[in-house]
Amino acid sequence: MNEKNSGINILHESIKEKNYWEENLSGVLIKSNFPYDTIQKGKKDYNKEKVELNLSKEAFWGLQKLSNDSHYKLHVLLVASLNVMLYKYSGYGDIIIGSPIYKQKTEGRFINTFLPFRNTVKGDITFKQLLLQVRDTILNANENQNYPVESIINKLNIQVDDMKRSLLDVLVIVENIHYKKYIEHISSNMTFVFSVEKNDVLLSIEYNSNLYTKSTVKRIALSLDHTIKAITNDVHKKVKDINVLSPEQNEEILIDFNRKQEVNDKPKLIQELFEEQVIKTPNNIAIEIGSKTITYKALNEKANQLARTLREKELNPNDIVGIMIEPSIELAIGLMAILKAGATYLPLDPRYPVDRLKFMVEDSKVEFILSDSNYSHVFRGNIKILDITDQAHFSRDRSNLSILQGREDLAYIIYTSGSTGKPKGVMVEHRTVCKTILWRKDEYGLKPDHAVLQLVSYSFDAFIGGFFAPIVSGSKIVLLNNDEIKNINIIRKYIKEKKITHLHGVPLLISIIMEHISDEEANSLKTITVGGDRTPPNLINICLEKDIELVNEYGPTENTIISTIFRNMNNDSISKIGKPIYDTDIYILDQDNNLCPIGVTGEICISGGRLARGYLNRPQLTAKKFVKNPFKQDGVMYKTGDLAKWCEDGNIDFIGRKDFQVKIRGFRVELGEIEAKLLACSYIKQAVVIARGLENGGNYLSAYFVSDKKVTNNELVSYLSNELPEYMIPSYFMQIQDIPVTANGKIDRESLPLANSKINTVAEYVEPRNDIEEKIAEVWKIVLGARNIGIYDNFFSVGGDSLKAIRAASMLSERFHIEINDIYKYQTIQMLAAKIDYLSEDLVTRITTYKREIAAMEEEQANTEKNKEIEGELTDQYNLYMRKIEKYKDLNLEETINYKNILLTGATGYVGMYLLRELINFTDSTIYLLVRGKNIKEAEKRIKQKVDFYFGLEFYGEISDRIKILAGDISERYFGLEESNYEALSMEIDCIINSAAYVKHYGDYERFYNINVKGTKNLMEFSRIGKKKDYNHISTTTISDGNIDGIKRGLFTEYETDIGQKSNSYYSQTKLESEKVVIDASRNDINIKIFRLGNVSFNYETGTFQENIDDNAINKMLKSYIKLKVFPYIDAKMLNFSYVDQLAKSIILLFNKKALNNEIFHIYNPHQVSIVDIANLLKEKYNFIKVKSLGEFLEFISDNIYDEELRPYIDNVLMYMDIENNKNSTELISLNEKTNYILDKMDFKWDELDDAAINRMIQYWRKVNFM
C-alpha cells in the first residue's frame, strides 16, 4: 500500500515538474546573448578563448555585503547582474541564462546537468525587485530539476541561429558551488566563471572567438564590474537608471568619439556668403544645365531683380514662399531670390503627386509660389502663382538688397514622410545651414575649378548641401532635367564633357552610373558623395579601382543635412556612416535613454548647434522628438529613430530604422504612410508594409494585405501611383489570408513570408526560348535578385522599380538598342525580346526593308487610288450602309426621356468628367457618382480633385447639391455597397451611363476583364432589378482593331460588332466583350445605347488635355516628330481629333432620345486629318519642321538610329508606324455617317482642326511640360 502511494506521489511530482518547465519555457523564446562582433562561417562552430579580470575591491565588498558570504546568494546576485547587463546590451527583457546544477554530496547520474533561468527584466522595476525575482526563479528551477529539461527544449522545437547553437548562449558558474564539467557539452558562446577567494573574486570569461573579439569581451568584463558596483551600492535603483558603463567608457563615447574639427563659422546668412563669392568669381559659371549656363554675377543680379518683386508682396522673415519648377537655371534664381527677399523657401518637386503637393502648400499656409506656366493650374484658390519666367521681373534694380532676416530665421522647410500618412515640415534656420555649408566647403576643399554634378531632387535635403556649398565656393553646379537623370548614357557624357570633379547622389543610382562609365569618362572625377541608403559593394570596388574617393554622409533633415561622415570607403565599411562632424554630438542610447556600450545597437540621438527648429504646426511632435539633452545642461537632443552602434575606432555602424521608417533610394519613407494609403483602398481590409535588405545594398518594400477579393499587383501599383511618389510604391505585393500577430496581439512582422518573384508571378513559368530572351533574363535576374524569371513575368510585378529599370536598360544597352522607356512599354521578356534588336546592322536592315515595303505600298496606292476611298468590292457595302441611314430621315428627335436619377460611372476619368459637366448643364437630373474609395469621404476627395483639375473648385460648389457620391466599385458584387443600400439604389436609378474603363497600353488580362467586362455584367444585372433602367455604354472604335482571317480590307460601321476580328490588345478585346454583354441584354427588354469613341483629344475651347497626358499615343507620336524636326509625307486622312468637350456634348444630346433606343453610335470628329496636315499646321509654331517622303523619312531614321538624344523619339515613331504588325492586320475603315447624320439634325457640328486649335493644344503641352 505504501509502495503504491509512493509511486503515485512520484508520478504526481513528475507531472508537476513537467508542467512547470512547459509553462516556464512557453511562448516565443529569444536567445539571450551579448551582441556578436561577427559570424565567421566556414570555421568550426566554437573556438574557445578566455579573458580574465579580478573584480575591483568595491565590487567584491559589495557582493560580500549582500550575499552574507553565501555562495548561493552570490550566484543569485551574479545571475541578476547579468540579467541587467543582457537587458542593456540586447534590448530585450525576456532573459534566459543557464547554470550547472549545484554540487551534490554524492556524485552520480543526474536527470539534468544544467538548469535554465528565465526572468523578465523591465526598466521600471528596482534591482531589488529583480533580485527577488531571480532568487525565486533559481529556487523553483532547483525544486523542479528532476524532470529532463532538454526534452522540453527539444519538444518545443526552439529556433536558434543558423549555426544551430544552444538556446543557452550565456552561462554563469560559481566554481565553489557548481561543477563546470556538467555543462561542457553545451556550446554556449559566453561562459562567466567566478572563482571566489577570501578577499577576491576572479572573473574568467570563456568565449567563442568566432563571434567575439578579445577587446569586446574585455569591455564586457569591465562593464560587469561597474554594474556590480552600481547595483550593490543602491539596490533600490531602477533598472533603467543603472549605467553599465564605467566613467572611462562614458568619457570615451561622450568626449573622444565626439571630438570634432572646428570650422570658421561666419556670422552671415546664406545669401551673404553667396554675394561674397560673386565678388571673387563674377564671371565663373555658376549653373549649367544642358547647353544653358549662367555666371555668378548674372545669377546674383537676376536673383536680386526677382527678390525685389517678392519684396513688393510685403513678405516678412519666416514667411514661406513655395518654388515649383523643373531643375533649371530658373530654379537656382528662384531659390536665391526667395532668400534675398527675406523669406523662407518651400521646395515643391512637380514629380510628386498633386495631393501631396497640395497638402504641403495648405499645411505651410503658402500664399505665393514661384513657378512657370507649366504648373499654374496645380494650385487654385488663394494661392498666388508668380511666373518666374516673366521677363518683367528682370527689368528691375540689379544691386544687392538689404538684409531682413537674422541667423535664427528660417531658411527653408523640407517635408519628410510622416507616420500618420501625412508628411511633416522640418523648419531649418539660416545659422544651421551656414554652419553646414561652410563645413562642407572646407571638408571637401571646394574650389572655383571644381564642377559638381547634382543628382538629387531639390525637395530632398541632400540637394541643399550639394547646391549651396559649391555655390559659396565658386564651383560650377551641373543640373539635369527629369529626362536626363534617367539616361545613364547622357550622365556619362556630361561627366566627361563637363569635367565633373564631384558627384552627389543616392548610392544605387551612383552605382548604376559607375558600373557603365569608362576610365576616360571618369577621368576628372575626384570625389563621389553618397548618402541616404546602404552603399552597394560593387560601387566601393569600382571607386577603389578608379582611385576615386567614395564618401558616405549620414544625416536626418532635422540636423541640417549631415551629421556624420565616412571618407574613403572600403569593403569593410559598407554600413559605416563615419564620425560626427562639426558642431554635432552623437549619442547612441538604449530604450531607457542610457548610453549604449561600444558594439551595442541603440537609437542615434543628435545634439549640437545645427538642429532644426522643429516641425511646422506640429508642437506635440516637436516636443516628442526634440527632447532635453541628458548629457548637457540646457541642451536639446533630437531622437532620430535610426538604429546604429559604435565601433571601437569611433565610427558608427548603421543598422536600420527603429520605428519601421526606412530609407529607400535615399528617400526617408515612413512605412505607416504607405500602409495608411493601402488601407484607404476600398477593398483592402488589412495591410502591412516592411522593408527588406538587398544583397547589393539598399532596401526594397514588400506589402502584405488581406482582401475579400482577388487583387492583382497592377491594381495596387495603379492605385498607389495616384497617391504616393514612385519610390514609396512597394516592389512586391502579397495577398495573404491573415496578418500574423504575436502573443500580445501586435503585428508579427518577423513571421511575414518572404516575398519573391515566384510568389508574385502571375503567369505560369515559361523559360526563355531564344538567345535574345535568354540575354534579357540574365540581366533581369541580376537586377531583380531573382532566381527564375519566366518570359511572361512582368518586370514591375516581380520587384522592378524606376531605378532597377534604369539599371536593366543600361545593362541591356551594351548588346541591344534599348531605352529606359522600353522597359515600361514592354514589361515582359517575351514582349521586350520582340521589340529590341542587337547592336548591329539588323535594325538598319529592317528599316531598309520598311523603305522597300513603303515604296511598294505607295506605288500600289498611286495605281489604284485606294487611299481610304470607298471603291471596288467595298462599294456595295458602303451603298447598303447609306441606304440604312435613310430611315432616320423622319426620325422624331423631340421626344426626350426626363430621367430623375442617373448613375454615372467612371466620373473621375477624362471623358467621365466632361459627361458630368454636360449632365449638370443640360439636364435637371440628380447624378449619382460611383467612385472607388474606402469611404464616401475618400470618394468625394477624388471627385473634388478631378473637378478642381479640369474645371476649378468653383464648379464643384455649383454642382454639390446635384450630385450624390457613392464609395464603390463596379467590378465588385453589389458594387461594394451594403446589400440593403444596393437594393435601395436600384429603386432610385432610372438611367445608367457607364464610362468606367481600364484604358492602358499594357497590363494583365484580369485587370482589364474585371473592370471592362465583369463591371459591365454587374451593371446589366443592376439594370434588371428594382426600377427599370436605360443603359448607356461608352466604348471605343478600336474594337474593330485586329485581323480577320481571309479579309484584307473592309468597312466597320455602327451596325457591325463582332465580325471575327482578333486583336492583341487586352483593352480592345475586353471592350468588344463588354459590348456583346450589352447587346445580349438589349434582347431582354433593356433599352441600351452604345457610344464608340474615337481619339479623345483636347478641349477645343481651352486646349486642356487629360491629366495623364503621357498616356495618349498620338500626343507622344506628334511630340516625337517635332523633336526629330521631320514629319513623314503620309497624306492619308486617318487621324481624328475628337475634342473632349464636343464629344461629351454629342453623347448627352443623344443619350435621352427615346427614338434612338438600342442604337450604336460612332462618336468622333469626321474632319479627319493626315500627318502632313498636322505638320503644315505645326510649321506656324515650329518653323524648323521639314516634311520628307516616307522613303526619305526612313532614311533619316536609319542615319540617326544611334543618336542618343534622338533615339527615344525614333523608337516612338517606329512603334507607332509598326509596319510589320500593321501589314498583317485587316484594314477596317471606320465610318460614322449615320451618327453624324443624326447629330446634324440636332444642329451639332464638329469643329475642324485649325491653327487656333493647334496653338491652344501646344500652349497646354508647354504648360504641363509635355514639350
CSV table of C-alpha atoms in Angstrom, one decimal, residues 484-713:
chain,number,residue,atom,x,y,z
A,484,GLU,CA,18.4,63.3,-68.5
A,485,ILE,CA,18.6,61.9,-64.9
A,486,LYS,CA,17.1,58.7,-66.2
A,487,ASN,CA,19.6,58.3,-69.0
A,488,ILE,CA,22.9,56.8,-67.9
A,489,ASN,CA,24.5,57.5,-71.3
A,490,ILE,CA,23.8,61.2,-71.0
A,491,ILE,CA,25.1,61.3,-67.4
A,492,ARG,CA,28.3,59.6,-68.5
A,493,LYS,CA,28.6,62.0,-71.4
A,494,TYR,CA,28.2,65.0,-69.1
A,495,ILE,CA,30.7,63.7,-66.5
A,496,LYS,CA,33.3,63.6,-69.3
A,497,GLU,CA,32.4,66.7,-71.3
A,498,LYS,CA,31.7,69.0,-68.3
A,499,LYS,CA,34.8,67.7,-66.4
A,500,ILE,CA,32.8,66.8,-63.3
A,501,THR,CA,35.0,66.6,-60.2
A,502,HIS,CA,32.3,65.9,-57.6
A,503,LEU,CA,29.3,63.6,-58.0
A,504,HIS,CA,26.5,63.8,-55.5
A,505,GLY,CA,23.6,61.3,-55.3
A,506,VAL,CA,22.0,58.3,-53.7
A,507,PRO,CA,24.0,55.1,-53.7
A,508,LEU,CA,22.0,52.9,-56.1
A,509,LEU,CA,21.8,55.5,-58.8
A,510,ILE,CA,25.5,56.3,-58.5
A,511,SER,CA,26.3,52.6,-58.6
A,512,ILE,CA,24.4,52.2,-61.9
A,513,ILE,CA,26.3,55.1,-63.4
A,514,MET,CA,29.7,53.8,-62.2
A,515,GLU,CA,29.0,50.3,-63.5
A,516,HIS,CA,28.9,51.7,-67.0
A,517,ILE,CA,31.4,54.5,-67.0
A,518,SER,CA,34.8,54.1,-68.7
A,519,ASP,CA,38.1,55.2,-67.2
A,520,GLU,CA,38.3,58.0,-69.8
A,521,GLU,CA,34.8,59.3,-68.9
A,522,ALA,CA,35.6,59.2,-65.2
A,523,ASN,CA,39.0,60.8,-65.6
A,524,SER,CA,38.0,64.1,-63.9
A,525,LEU,CA,36.1,62.6,-61.0
A,526,LYS,CA,37.8,63.2,-57.6
A,527,THR,CA,35.1,62.5,-55.1
A,528,ILE,CA,31.7,60.8,-55.1
A,529,THR,CA,29.4,61.6,-52.2
A,530,VAL,CA,26.5,59.3,-51.4
A,531,GLY,CA,24.0,59.1,-48.5
A,532,GLY,CA,20.6,58.1,-47.5
A,533,ASP,CA,21.0,54.3,-48.1
A,534,ARG,CA,23.5,51.5,-47.8
A,535,THR,CA,26.3,51.6,-50.3
A,536,PRO,CA,26.4,48.7,-52.8
A,537,PRO,CA,29.7,46.7,-52.6
A,538,ASN,CA,30.2,47.0,-56.3
A,539,LEU,CA,30.3,50.8,-56.1
A,540,ILE,CA,33.0,50.6,-53.5
A,541,ASN,CA,35.1,48.3,-55.6
A,542,ILE,CA,34.7,50.5,-58.7
A,543,CYS,CA,35.8,53.6,-56.9
A,544,LEU,CA,38.8,51.8,-55.4
A,545,GLU,CA,39.8,50.5,-58.9
A,546,LYS,CA,39.4,54.0,-60.4
A,547,ASP,CA,41.1,55.8,-57.5
A,548,ILE,CA,38.0,57.9,-56.8
A,549,GLU,CA,37.3,58.8,-53.2
A,550,LEU,CA,33.9,57.5,-52.1
A,551,VAL,CA,32.3,59.3,-49.2
A,552,ASN,CA,29.3,58.3,-47.2
A,553,GLU,CA,27.3,61.0,-45.5
A,554,TYR,CA,24.6,60.4,-42.9
A,555,GLY,CA,22.1,62.9,-41.5
A,556,PRO,CA,18.4,63.5,-40.9
A,557,THR,CA,16.8,66.6,-42.2
A,558,GLU,CA,16.3,67.6,-38.5
A,559,ASN,CA,20.0,68.1,-38.1
A,560,THR,CA,20.5,70.1,-41.3
A,561,ILE,CA,21.5,67.7,-44.0
A,562,ILE,CA,24.5,65.9,-42.5
A,563,SER,CA,25.6,64.6,-39.1
A,564,THR,CA,28.4,62.1,-39.7
A,565,ILE,CA,30.8,61.4,-42.5
A,566,PHE,CA,32.9,58.4,-43.5
A,567,ARG,CA,35.6,59.2,-46.0
A,568,ASN,CA,37.5,56.7,-48.3
A,569,MET,CA,35.0,53.9,-48.1
A,570,ASN,CA,36.3,50.4,-48.5
A,571,ASN,CA,34.9,46.8,-48.5
A,572,ASP,CA,34.9,46.7,-44.7
A,573,SER,CA,32.8,49.9,-44.4
A,574,ILE,CA,29.6,49.1,-46.3
A,575,SER,CA,27.4,50.0,-43.4
A,576,LYS,CA,29.6,52.6,-41.8
A,577,ILE,CA,28.4,56.2,-41.6
A,578,GLY,CA,31.5,57.5,-40.0
A,579,LYS,CA,32.1,60.0,-37.2
A,580,PRO,CA,30.2,63.1,-36.1
A,581,ILE,CA,31.0,66.3,-37.9
A,582,TYR,CA,31.5,69.9,-36.7
A,583,ASP,CA,29.1,71.1,-34.0
A,584,THR,CA,27.4,67.7,-33.7
A,585,ASP,CA,27.3,65.3,-30.8
A,586,ILE,CA,26.1,61.8,-31.4
A,587,TYR,CA,24.7,59.6,-28.7
A,588,ILE,CA,23.6,56.0,-29.2
A,589,LEU,CA,21.0,55.4,-26.5
A,590,ASP,CA,19.1,52.3,-25.3
A,591,GLN,CA,15.4,52.2,-24.6
A,592,ASP,CA,15.9,53.9,-21.3
A,593,ASN,CA,18.0,56.8,-22.7
A,594,ASN,CA,21.3,55.4,-21.4
A,595,LEU,CA,24.4,55.4,-23.4
A,596,CYS,CA,24.9,52.1,-25.2
A,597,PRO,CA,28.3,50.4,-24.9
A,598,ILE,CA,30.5,50.1,-27.9
A,599,GLY,CA,29.1,47.4,-30.3
A,600,VAL,CA,25.6,47.6,-28.8
A,601,THR,CA,22.7,48.7,-31.0
A,602,GLY,CA,20.7,51.7,-29.9
A,603,GLU,CA,18.9,54.8,-31.2
A,604,ILE,CA,21.0,57.6,-32.7
A,605,CYS,CA,20.3,60.8,-30.9
A,606,ILE,CA,21.8,64.1,-32.0
A,607,SER,CA,22.7,67.3,-30.2
A,608,GLY,CA,24.6,70.4,-31.1
A,609,GLY,CA,24.2,73.7,-32.8
A,610,ARG,CA,22.8,72.6,-36.1
A,611,LEU,CA,19.4,71.1,-35.0
A,612,ALA,CA,16.3,72.3,-36.8
A,613,ARG,CA,13.8,74.5,-35.0
A,614,GLY,CA,11.2,71.7,-35.1
A,615,TYR,CA,8.2,70.6,-37.1
A,616,LEU,CA,5.9,73.2,-38.7
A,617,ASN,CA,2.5,73.3,-37.0
A,618,ARG,CA,3.3,70.1,-35.0
A,619,PRO,CA,4.2,71.3,-31.5
A,620,GLN,CA,3.4,67.9,-29.9
A,621,LEU,CA,5.6,66.0,-32.4
A,622,THR,CA,8.4,68.6,-31.9
A,623,ALA,CA,8.2,68.1,-28.1
A,624,LYS,CA,8.4,64.3,-28.6
A,625,LYS,CA,11.3,64.3,-31.0
A,626,PHE,CA,13.4,67.3,-29.8
A,627,VAL,CA,13.9,66.5,-26.1
A,628,LYS,CA,16.1,67.7,-23.2
A,629,ASN,CA,19.7,66.6,-23.6
A,630,PRO,CA,20.5,64.4,-20.6
A,631,PHE,CA,24.2,64.9,-21.1
A,632,LYS,CA,24.4,68.6,-21.4
A,633,GLN,CA,22.7,71.3,-19.3
A,634,ASP,CA,20.2,73.4,-21.3
A,635,GLY,CA,20.9,71.3,-24.4
A,636,VAL,CA,18.4,69.8,-26.9
A,637,MET,CA,18.6,66.4,-28.3
A,638,TYR,CA,16.9,65.0,-31.4
A,639,LYS,CA,15.8,61.4,-31.4
A,640,THR,CA,16.3,60.1,-34.9
A,641,GLY,CA,14.6,56.7,-34.7
A,642,ASP,CA,17.7,55.3,-36.5
A,643,LEU,CA,19.5,52.3,-35.0
A,644,ALA,CA,23.3,52.0,-35.0
A,645,LYS,CA,26.2,51.0,-32.9
A,646,TRP,CA,29.6,52.4,-32.1
A,647,CYS,CA,32.7,50.7,-33.4
A,648,GLU,CA,36.0,50.6,-31.5
A,649,ASP,CA,37.6,53.2,-33.7
A,650,GLY,CA,34.8,55.8,-33.1
A,651,ASN,CA,33.0,55.2,-36.3
A,652,ILE,CA,29.3,54.4,-36.3
A,653,ASP,CA,27.8,51.3,-37.9
A,654,PHE,CA,24.3,51.9,-39.2
A,655,ILE,CA,21.7,49.2,-38.6
A,656,GLY,CA,18.3,50.5,-39.8
A,657,ARG,CA,15.1,52.2,-38.6
A,658,LYS,CA,13.7,51.8,-35.2
A,659,ASP,CA,10.1,52.5,-36.0
A,660,PHE,CA,9.8,51.0,-39.4
A,661,GLN,CA,10.8,54.2,-41.1
A,662,VAL,CA,13.2,53.3,-43.8
A,663,LYS,CA,15.4,54.8,-46.5
A,664,ILE,CA,14.5,53.8,-50.0
A,665,ARG,CA,17.0,55.0,-52.6
A,666,GLY,CA,18.0,57.9,-50.3
A,667,PHE,CA,14.4,59.0,-49.5
A,668,ARG,CA,13.2,58.6,-46.0
A,669,VAL,CA,10.0,56.6,-46.1
A,670,GLU,CA,7.6,56.0,-43.3
A,671,LEU,CA,6.1,52.6,-43.8
A,672,GLY,CA,3.0,53.7,-41.9
A,673,GLU,CA,2.2,56.3,-44.6
A,674,ILE,CA,2.2,53.6,-47.3
A,675,GLU,CA,0.1,51.4,-45.0
A,676,ALA,CA,-2.4,54.2,-44.5
A,677,LYS,CA,-2.8,54.7,-48.2
A,678,LEU,CA,-3.3,50.9,-48.8
A,679,LEU,CA,-5.9,50.8,-46.0
A,680,ALA,CA,-7.7,53.7,-47.7
A,681,CYS,CA,-8.3,51.5,-50.7
A,682,SER,CA,-11.9,50.2,-50.5
A,683,TYR,CA,-11.1,46.5,-50.9
A,684,ILE,CA,-8.1,46.3,-48.6
A,685,LYS,CA,-9.0,45.1,-45.1
A,686,GLN,CA,-5.6,44.9,-43.5
A,687,ALA,CA,-2.1,45.9,-44.7
A,688,VAL,CA,1.4,45.8,-43.5
A,689,VAL,CA,4.5,47.2,-45.3
A,690,ILE,CA,8.0,46.1,-44.4
A,691,ALA,CA,11.5,46.8,-45.8
A,692,ARG,CA,13.9,44.1,-46.6
A,693,GLY,CA,17.6,44.4,-47.5
A,694,LEU,CA,19.0,43.8,-50.9
A,695,GLU,CA,22.1,41.7,-51.3
A,696,ASN,CA,23.8,44.5,-53.3
A,697,GLY,CA,22.8,47.2,-50.8
A,698,GLY,CA,19.7,49.3,-50.2
A,699,ASN,CA,16.2,48.3,-49.3
A,700,TYR,CA,13.1,47.2,-51.1
A,701,LEU,CA,9.5,47.4,-49.9
A,702,SER,CA,7.1,44.5,-49.5
A,703,ALA,CA,3.4,45.0,-48.9
A,704,TYR,CA,1.2,42.3,-47.4
A,705,PHE,CA,-2.6,42.7,-47.5
A,706,VAL,CA,-5.8,41.0,-46.7
A,707,SER,CA,-8.8,41.4,-49.0
A,708,ASP,CA,-12.1,39.5,-49.7
A,709,LYS,CA,-11.5,39.7,-53.5
A,710,LYS,CA,-8.6,38.6,-55.6
A,711,VAL,CA,-6.4,41.7,-56.1
A,712,THR,CA,-3.6,41.9,-58.7
A,713,ASN,CA,-0.3,43.7,-58.3
